[in-house]
Amino acid sequence: MVDLADPAFQANPHPAYAAWRRTGPVRRTRLPSGLTAWLVTRYDDGRRALADPRLSKQSGFSVGSSTAANRPAGPAAILSRHMLAADPPDHTRLRRLVSAAFTVRRIESLRPRIEEITRELLDALEGRERADLIDAFAFPLPIQVICELLGVPADDRDEFRDWSNVIVAGSQSGDRLEPAIRAMVAYIAALIAERRSSPGPDLLSGLIQVRDSEDRLTEEELSSMVFLLLIAGHETTVNLIGNGTSLLLRDREQWDRLRAEPALLPTAIEEFLRYEGPVETSTFRVATEDLEIGGTRIRAGEPVVIVLLSANRDEDRFPDADVLRLDRAQNPHLAFGHGIHYCLGAPLARLEAQIAFTQLMDRHPGLRLAVPAEDLRWRPGLLLRGLHELPVLL
């Protein structure tokens, strides 16, 4: 049996997923948390499951939760009232309220500032021979963008990063998880109180104003939504930039081709998302009735997890699925999900990635890995797929 918490598995889960797609594409597996869930590993099964209303997001799986019986109590509950953990009609209402503040115009207006932040980060690398590209570039870019978008003080980002790493790793964080959740809850509560007394043009002030209108967010929904936007608003982009850069540096021909053909960048980013996406699995769903997925019977009350990383390598959907093709034209990957829970922040992640890769390749055309590729370490946990560090020679 494969140990999903084994660092060797987490370093390279693709062979195991490939075997499962062939021999048991829907299988009951013990997760690192101790919970047993059905893992869905094929593309077609996963895509249908992501949009199946019989698989509920509102049946008790949330931050810090390890059972499906009830929603968690205490601090974890405050971080579990966002739209990603809700079904219609609650999801419909929450997404509509957040979308009212998280507009396409607001995102596009960030382009000049994202370009400026990117230049400043690359300026700070000038004269250095070596750097950790995660710590010096891939992390500070999206965290500064989302902090400015929400109105969060940038000085708090390192502390926030520590909490985020612990919460995302979940049960593998051990006794650090509960204190991190409590610290995050307290931080968000203070932030909301400050913004309520001194509103500005930021997204958080906009969410508070939505809450104060006739159709409003409750206090817990507001806190939970801020948590979701802070975590999801930077974690996926950190991993998209880090994973994508590492893929290019493992194969210099790919790096050189993308530099020579910058028009390929949009399709290259989609291929990074497919090939080594920033999100490994979906969040939990629970069957509300007996159903079948891929010919396998799922009983009511049983948890289901769609393995996005595996679905995106499914040979039945993607020719040469294990080959990184920067010009892959047909690429309906599931990296941002599918259905009503499709990632609201996908346009922001793509915008940040396009700016980051453009400037990085322009400023550091000779970028190299500073360690053998096999020495790169992956962060623990099944939810996100990202590197601890990316040591590079500038």
Coordinates of N, CA, C and O in Angstrom, one line a residue, residues 56-177:
S56 N -21.4 16.7 -1.8 CA -21.5 17.9 -1.1 C -20.2 18.5 -0.5 O -19.4 17.7 -0.1
K57 N -20.1 19.8 -0.6 CA -18.9 20.5 0.0 C -19.3 20.9 1.5 O -18.5 21.5 2.2
Q58 N -20.5 20.7 1.9 CA -21.0 21.3 3.1 C -21.3 20.3 4.2 O -22.2 20.5 5.0
S59 N -20.6 19.2 4.1 CA -20.9 18.0 5.0 C -19.9 17.8 6.1 O -19.7 16.7 6.6
G60 N -19.1 18.8 6.4 CA -18.3 18.7 7.6 C -16.8 18.7 7.4 O -16.0 18.7 8.3
F61 N -16.3 18.8 6.1 CA -14.8 18.8 5.9 C -14.4 20.2 5.8 O -14.8 20.9 4.8
S62 N -13.5 20.7 6.7 CA -13.1 22.0 6.7 C -11.7 22.1 7.3 O -11.1 21.1 7.5
V63 N -11.2 23.3 7.5 CA -9.9 23.5 8.1 C -9.8 22.7 9.5 O -10.7 22.9 10.4
G64 N -8.9 21.9 9.6 CA -8.7 21.2 10.9 C -9.6 20.0 11.1 O -9.6 19.4 12.1
S65 N -10.5 19.7 10.2 CA -11.5 18.7 10.4 C -10.9 17.3 9.9 O -10.3 17.3 8.8
S66 N -11.2 16.3 10.6 CA -10.8 14.9 10.1 C -12.0 13.9 10.1 O -11.8 12.8 9.9
T67 N -13.2 14.4 10.4 CA -14.3 13.5 10.3 C -15.4 14.2 9.5 O -15.4 15.4 9.4
A68 N -16.3 13.4 9.0 CA -17.4 13.9 8.2 C -18.7 14.1 9.0 O -19.7 14.5 8.5
A69 N -18.7 13.9 10.3 CA -19.9 13.9 11.1 C -20.5 15.3 11.2 O -21.7 15.5 11.0
N70 N -19.7 16.2 11.6 CA -20.2 17.6 11.8 C -19.1 18.6 11.4 O -18.0 18.3 11.3
R71 N -19.6 19.8 11.2 CA -18.6 20.9 11.0 C -17.8 21.1 12.2 O -18.3 20.9 13.3
P72 N -16.5 21.5 12.1 CA -15.7 21.7 13.2 C -16.2 22.8 14.1 O -16.8 23.8 13.7
A73 N -15.8 22.7 15.4 CA -16.2 23.8 16.3 C -15.0 24.6 16.6 O -13.9 24.3 16.2
G74 N -15.2 25.7 17.4 CA -14.1 26.6 17.8 C -13.5 27.4 16.6 O -14.2 27.7 15.7
P75 N -12.2 27.7 16.7 CA -11.6 28.6 15.7 C -11.7 28.0 14.3 O -11.9 28.8 13.4
A76 N -11.6 26.7 14.2 CA -11.6 26.1 12.8 C -12.9 26.4 12.1 O -13.0 26.6 10.9
A77 N -14.0 26.5 12.9 CA -15.3 26.8 12.3 C -15.4 28.2 11.7 O -16.0 28.3 10.6
I78 N -14.7 29.1 12.3 CA -14.7 30.5 11.8 C -14.1 30.6 10.4 O -14.4 31.4 9.6
L79 N -13.1 29.6 10.1 CA -12.4 29.6 8.9 C -13.1 28.7 7.9 O -12.5 28.4 6.8
S80 N -14.3 28.2 8.2 CA -14.9 27.2 7.3 C -16.3 27.5 6.8 O -17.1 26.7 6.6
R81 N -16.5 28.8 6.7 CA -17.8 29.3 6.2 C -17.7 30.0 4.9 O -18.6 30.8 4.5
H82 N -16.6 29.7 4.1 CA -16.5 30.4 2.8 C -17.1 29.6 1.7 O -17.6 28.5 1.9
M83 N -17.1 30.1 0.5 CA -17.9 29.6 -0.6 C -17.3 28.2 -1.0 O -18.0 27.4 -1.6
L84 N -16.0 28.0 -0.8 CA -15.4 26.7 -1.2 C -15.9 25.5 -0.4 O -15.9 24.4 -0.8
A85 N -16.5 25.8 0.8 CA -17.0 24.8 1.7 C -18.6 24.8 1.7 O -19.2 24.4 2.7
A86 N -19.2 25.4 0.7 CA -20.6 25.5 0.7 C -21.2 25.0 -0.6 O -20.6 24.9 -1.6
D87 N -22.5 24.5 -0.5 CA -23.3 24.1 -1.6 C -24.3 25.2 -1.9 O -24.6 26.0 -1.1
P88 N -24.9 25.1 -3.1 CA -26.1 26.0 -3.4 C -27.2 25.7 -2.4 O -27.4 24.5 -2.0
P89 N -28.0 26.7 -2.0 CA -27.9 28.1 -2.4 C -26.9 28.9 -1.7 O -26.7 30.1 -2.1
D90 N -26.3 28.4 -0.6 CA -25.4 29.2 0.1 C -24.2 29.6 -0.7 O -23.7 30.8 -0.7
H91 N -23.7 28.6 -1.5 CA -22.5 28.9 -2.4 C -22.9 30.0 -3.4 O -22.1 30.9 -3.6
T92 N -24.1 29.9 -4.0 CA -24.5 30.9 -5.0 C -24.5 32.3 -4.4 O -24.0 33.3 -5.0
R93 N -25.0 32.4 -3.2 CA -25.1 33.7 -2.5 C -23.7 34.2 -2.2 O -23.4 35.4 -2.5
L94 N -22.9 33.4 -1.6 CA -21.5 33.8 -1.2 C -20.7 34.2 -2.4 O -20.0 35.2 -2.4
R95 N -20.7 33.4 -3.5 CA -19.9 33.7 -4.6 C -20.4 35.0 -5.3 O -19.6 35.8 -5.8
R96 N -21.7 35.3 -5.3 CA -22.2 36.5 -5.9 C -21.8 37.7 -5.1 O -21.4 38.7 -5.6
L97 N -21.8 37.6 -3.8 CA -21.4 38.7 -2.9 C -19.9 39.0 -3.1 O -19.5 40.1 -3.2
V98 N -19.0 38.0 -3.1 CA -17.6 38.2 -3.3 C -17.3 38.7 -4.7 O -16.4 39.5 -4.9
S99 N -18.0 38.1 -5.7 CA -17.7 38.5 -7.1 C -18.0 40.0 -7.3 O -17.4 40.7 -8.1
A100 N -18.9 40.5 -6.5 CA -19.3 42.0 -6.6 C -18.1 42.9 -6.2 O -18.0 44.0 -6.7
A101 N -17.2 42.3 -5.3 CA -16.0 43.1 -4.9 C -14.8 42.7 -5.7 O -13.8 43.4 -5.9
F102 N -14.8 41.4 -6.2 CA -13.6 40.8 -6.8 C -13.8 40.8 -8.3 O -14.0 39.8 -9.0
T103 N -13.8 42.0 -8.9 CA -14.3 42.2 -10.3 C -13.1 42.1 -11.2 O -11.9 42.2 -10.9
V104 N -13.4 41.8 -12.5 CA -12.4 41.7 -13.6 C -11.7 43.1 -13.7 O -10.4 43.1 -13.8
R105 N -12.4 44.2 -13.6 CA -11.8 45.5 -13.7 C -10.8 45.7 -12.5 O -9.7 46.3 -12.8
R106 N -11.2 45.3 -11.3 CA -10.3 45.5 -10.2 C -9.0 44.7 -10.4 O -7.9 45.1 -10.1
I107 N -9.1 43.4 -10.9 CA -7.9 42.6 -11.2 C -7.1 43.2 -12.2 O -5.8 43.3 -12.1
E108 N -7.6 43.6 -13.4 CA -6.8 44.2 -14.4 C -6.2 45.5 -14.0 O -5.1 45.8 -14.5
S109 N -6.8 46.2 -13.1 CA -6.2 47.5 -12.7 C -4.9 47.2 -11.9 O -4.2 48.2 -11.7
L110 N -4.7 46.0 -11.4 CA -3.5 45.7 -10.7 C -2.3 45.5 -11.6 O -1.2 45.4 -11.1
R111 N -2.5 45.4 -12.9 CA -1.4 45.1 -13.8 C -0.1 46.0 -13.6 O 1.0 45.5 -13.4
P112 N -0.3 47.3 -13.6 CA 0.9 48.1 -13.4 C 1.6 47.9 -12.1 O 2.8 47.9 -12.0
R113 N 0.8 47.7 -11.0 CA 1.4 47.5 -9.7 C 2.1 46.1 -9.6 O 3.2 46.0 -9.0
I114 N 1.5 45.1 -10.3 CA 2.2 43.8 -10.3 C 3.5 43.9 -11.0 O 4.5 43.3 -10.6
E115 N 3.5 44.6 -12.1 CA 4.7 44.8 -12.9 C 5.8 45.5 -12.1 O 7.0 45.2 -12.1
E116 N 5.3 46.5 -11.3 CA 6.3 47.3 -10.4 C 6.8 46.4 -9.3 O 8.1 46.4 -9.1
I117 N 6.0 45.6 -8.7 CA 6.5 44.8 -7.6 C 7.5 43.7 -8.1 O 8.5 43.5 -7.5
T118 N 7.2 43.2 -9.3 CA 8.1 42.2 -9.9 C 9.4 42.8 -10.2 O 10.5 42.2 -9.9
R119 N 9.4 44.1 -10.8 CA 10.7 44.8 -11.0 C 11.5 45.0 -9.7 O 12.7 44.8 -9.7
E120 N 10.8 45.4 -8.7 CA 11.5 45.6 -7.4 C 12.1 44.4 -6.8 O 13.2 44.4 -6.3
L121 N 11.4 43.3 -6.9 CA 11.9 42.0 -6.4 C 13.1 41.5 -7.2 O 14.1 41.0 -6.7
L122 N 13.1 41.7 -8.5 CA 14.2 41.3 -9.4 C 15.4 42.3 -9.2 O 16.6 41.9 -9.3
D123 N 15.1 43.6 -8.9 CA 16.1 44.5 -8.6 C 16.9 44.1 -7.4 O 18.1 44.3 -7.3
A124 N 16.2 43.6 -6.4 CA 16.8 43.2 -5.2 C 17.8 42.0 -5.3 O 18.6 41.7 -4.5
L125 N 17.6 41.3 -6.5 CA 18.5 40.1 -6.7 C 19.8 40.5 -7.5 O 20.7 39.7 -7.6
E126 N 19.8 41.8 -8.0 CA 21.0 42.2 -8.7 C 22.2 42.1 -7.9 O 22.3 42.5 -6.7
G127 N 23.3 41.6 -8.5 CA 24.6 41.5 -7.9 C 24.7 40.2 -7.0 O 25.8 39.9 -6.6
R128 N 23.7 39.4 -6.9 CA 23.8 38.2 -6.1 C 24.1 37.0 -7.1 O 23.7 37.0 -8.3
E129 N 24.9 36.1 -6.6 CA 25.2 34.9 -7.5 C 24.2 33.8 -7.3 O 24.0 33.0 -8.2
R130 N 23.6 33.7 -6.1 CA 22.7 32.6 -5.8 C 21.5 33.1 -5.0 O 21.7 34.0 -4.2
A131 N 20.4 32.5 -5.2 CA 19.2 32.8 -4.4 C 18.2 31.7 -4.3 O 18.3 30.8 -5.2
D132 N 17.3 31.7 -3.3 CA 16.2 30.8 -3.3 C 15.0 31.5 -4.0 O 14.5 32.5 -3.5
L133 N 14.7 31.1 -5.2 CA 13.7 31.8 -6.0 C 12.3 31.8 -5.3 O 11.5 32.7 -5.6
I134 N 12.0 30.8 -4.5 CA 10.7 30.8 -3.8 C 10.7 31.9 -2.8 O 9.8 32.7 -2.8
D135 N 11.7 32.0 -2.0 CA 11.7 32.9 -0.9 C 11.9 34.4 -1.4 O 11.3 35.3 -0.9
A136 N 12.7 34.5 -2.5 CA 13.1 35.9 -3.0 C 12.1 36.4 -4.0 O 12.1 37.6 -4.3
F137 N 11.3 35.5 -4.6 CA 10.5 36.0 -5.8 C 9.1 35.3 -5.9 O 8.1 36.1 -5.8
A138 N 9.0 34.0 -5.9 CA 7.7 33.4 -6.1 C 6.8 33.6 -5.0 O 5.6 33.7 -5.2
F139 N 7.3 33.7 -3.7 CA 6.4 33.9 -2.6 C 6.1 35.4 -2.4 O 4.9 35.8 -2.3
P140 N 7.1 36.3 -2.4 CA 6.8 37.7 -2.1 C 5.9 38.4 -3.1 O 5.2 39.3 -2.8
L141 N 6.0 38.0 -4.4 CA 5.2 38.6 -5.4 C 3.7 38.4 -5.2 O 3.0 39.4 -5.0
P142 N 3.1 37.2 -5.1 CA 1.7 37.1 -4.9 C 1.2 37.5 -3.5 O 0.1 38.0 -3.4
I143 N 2.1 37.3 -2.5 CA 1.6 37.7 -1.2 C 1.5 39.2 -1.1 O 0.6 39.7 -0.4
Q144 N 2.4 39.9 -1.7 CA 2.3 41.4 -1.7 C 1.1 41.9 -2.5 O 0.4 42.8 -2.1
V145 N 0.9 41.2 -3.6 CA -0.3 41.6 -4.4 C -1.6 41.3 -3.6 O -2.4 42.2 -3.6
I146 N -1.8 40.2 -3.0 CA -3.0 39.9 -2.4 C -3.1 40.7 -1.1 O -4.2 41.2 -0.7
C147 N -2.0 41.0 -0.4 CA -2.1 41.9 0.8 C -2.5 43.3 0.4 O -3.3 43.9 1.1
E148 N -2.0 43.8 -0.7 CA -2.4 45.1 -1.1 C -3.8 45.1 -1.6 O -4.6 46.1 -1.4
L149 N -4.2 44.1 -2.3 CA -5.6 44.0 -2.8 C -6.6 44.0 -1.6 O -7.6 44.6 -1.7
L150 N -6.2 43.2 -0.6 CA -7.1 43.1 0.6 C -6.9 44.3 1.6 O -7.7 44.5 2.5
G151 N -5.8 44.9 1.5 CA -5.5 46.0 2.5 C -4.8 45.4 3.7 O -4.9 46.0 4.8
V152 N -4.0 44.3 3.6 CA -3.3 43.7 4.7 C -1.9 44.3 4.7 O -1.2 44.4 3.7
P153 N -1.4 44.7 5.9 CA 0.0 45.2 6.0 C 1.0 44.2 5.5 O 1.1 43.1 5.9
A154 N 1.9 44.6 4.6 CA 2.9 43.8 4.0 C 3.9 43.3 5.0 O 4.5 42.3 4.9
D155 N 4.1 44.1 6.1 CA 5.0 43.8 7.1 C 4.7 42.5 7.8 O 5.5 41.8 8.5
D156 N 3.4 42.0 7.7 CA 2.9 40.9 8.4 C 3.1 39.6 7.6 O 2.7 38.5 8.0
R157 N 3.6 39.7 6.4 CA 3.6 38.6 5.5 C 4.4 37.4 5.9 O 4.0 36.2 5.6
D158 N 5.5 37.6 6.6 CA 6.3 36.4 7.0 C 5.6 35.6 8.1 O 5.6 34.4 8.0
E159 N 5.0 36.3 9.0 CA 4.2 35.6 10.0 C 3.0 34.9 9.4 O 2.7 33.7 9.7
F160 N 2.4 35.6 8.5 CA 1.3 35.0 7.8 C 1.7 33.7 7.0 O 1.0 32.7 6.9
R161 N 2.9 33.8 6.4 CA 3.4 32.7 5.6 C 3.6 31.4 6.5 O 3.2 30.3 6.1
D162 N 4.1 31.6 7.7 CA 4.2 30.5 8.7 C 2.9 29.9 9.0 O 2.8 28.7 9.0
W163 N 1.9 30.7 9.3 CA 0.6 30.1 9.6 C 0.0 29.4 8.4 O -0.5 28.3 8.5
S164 N 0.2 30.0 7.2 CA -0.3 29.4 6.0 C 0.3 28.0 5.7 O -0.4 27.0 5.4
N165 N 1.6 27.9 5.9 CA 2.3 26.6 5.7 C 1.8 25.6 6.6 O 1.6 24.4 6.2
V166 N 1.6 25.9 7.8 CA 1.1 24.9 8.8 C -0.4 24.5 8.5 O -0.7 23.3 8.5
I167 N -1.2 25.5 8.2 CA -2.6 25.2 8.0 C -2.8 24.3 6.7 O -3.6 23.4 6.6
V168 N -2.0 24.7 5.6 CA -2.1 23.9 4.4 C -1.6 22.5 4.5 O -2.2 21.6 3.9
A169 N -0.6 22.3 5.3 CA -0.1 20.9 5.6 C -1.1 20.1 6.4 O -1.0 18.9 6.4
G170 N -2.0 20.7 7.1 CA -3.1 20.0 7.8 C -2.5 19.1 8.9 O -1.7 19.5 9.7
S171 N -3.0 17.9 8.9 CA -2.6 17.0 10.0 C -1.1 16.7 10.1 O -0.6 16.3 11.2
Q172 N -0.4 16.9 9.0 CA 1.0 16.6 9.0 C 1.8 17.7 9.8 O 3.0 17.6 10.0
S173 N 1.1 18.8 10.2 CA 1.7 19.8 11.0 C 1.7 19.5 12.5 O 2.2 20.2 13.3
G174 N 0.9 18.4 12.8 CA 0.9 18.0 14.2 C 0.3 19.0 15.2 O -0.7 19.6 14.9
D175 N 1.0 19.2 16.3 CA 0.4 20.1 17.3 C 0.6 21.6 17.0 O 0.2 22.4 17.8
R176 N 1.2 21.9 15.9 CA 1.3 23.3 15.4 C 0.0 23.8 14.8 O -0.2 25.0 14.6
L177 N -0.9 22.8 14.4 CA -2.1 23.2 13.6 C -3.0 24.1 14.3 O -3.4 25.2 13.9

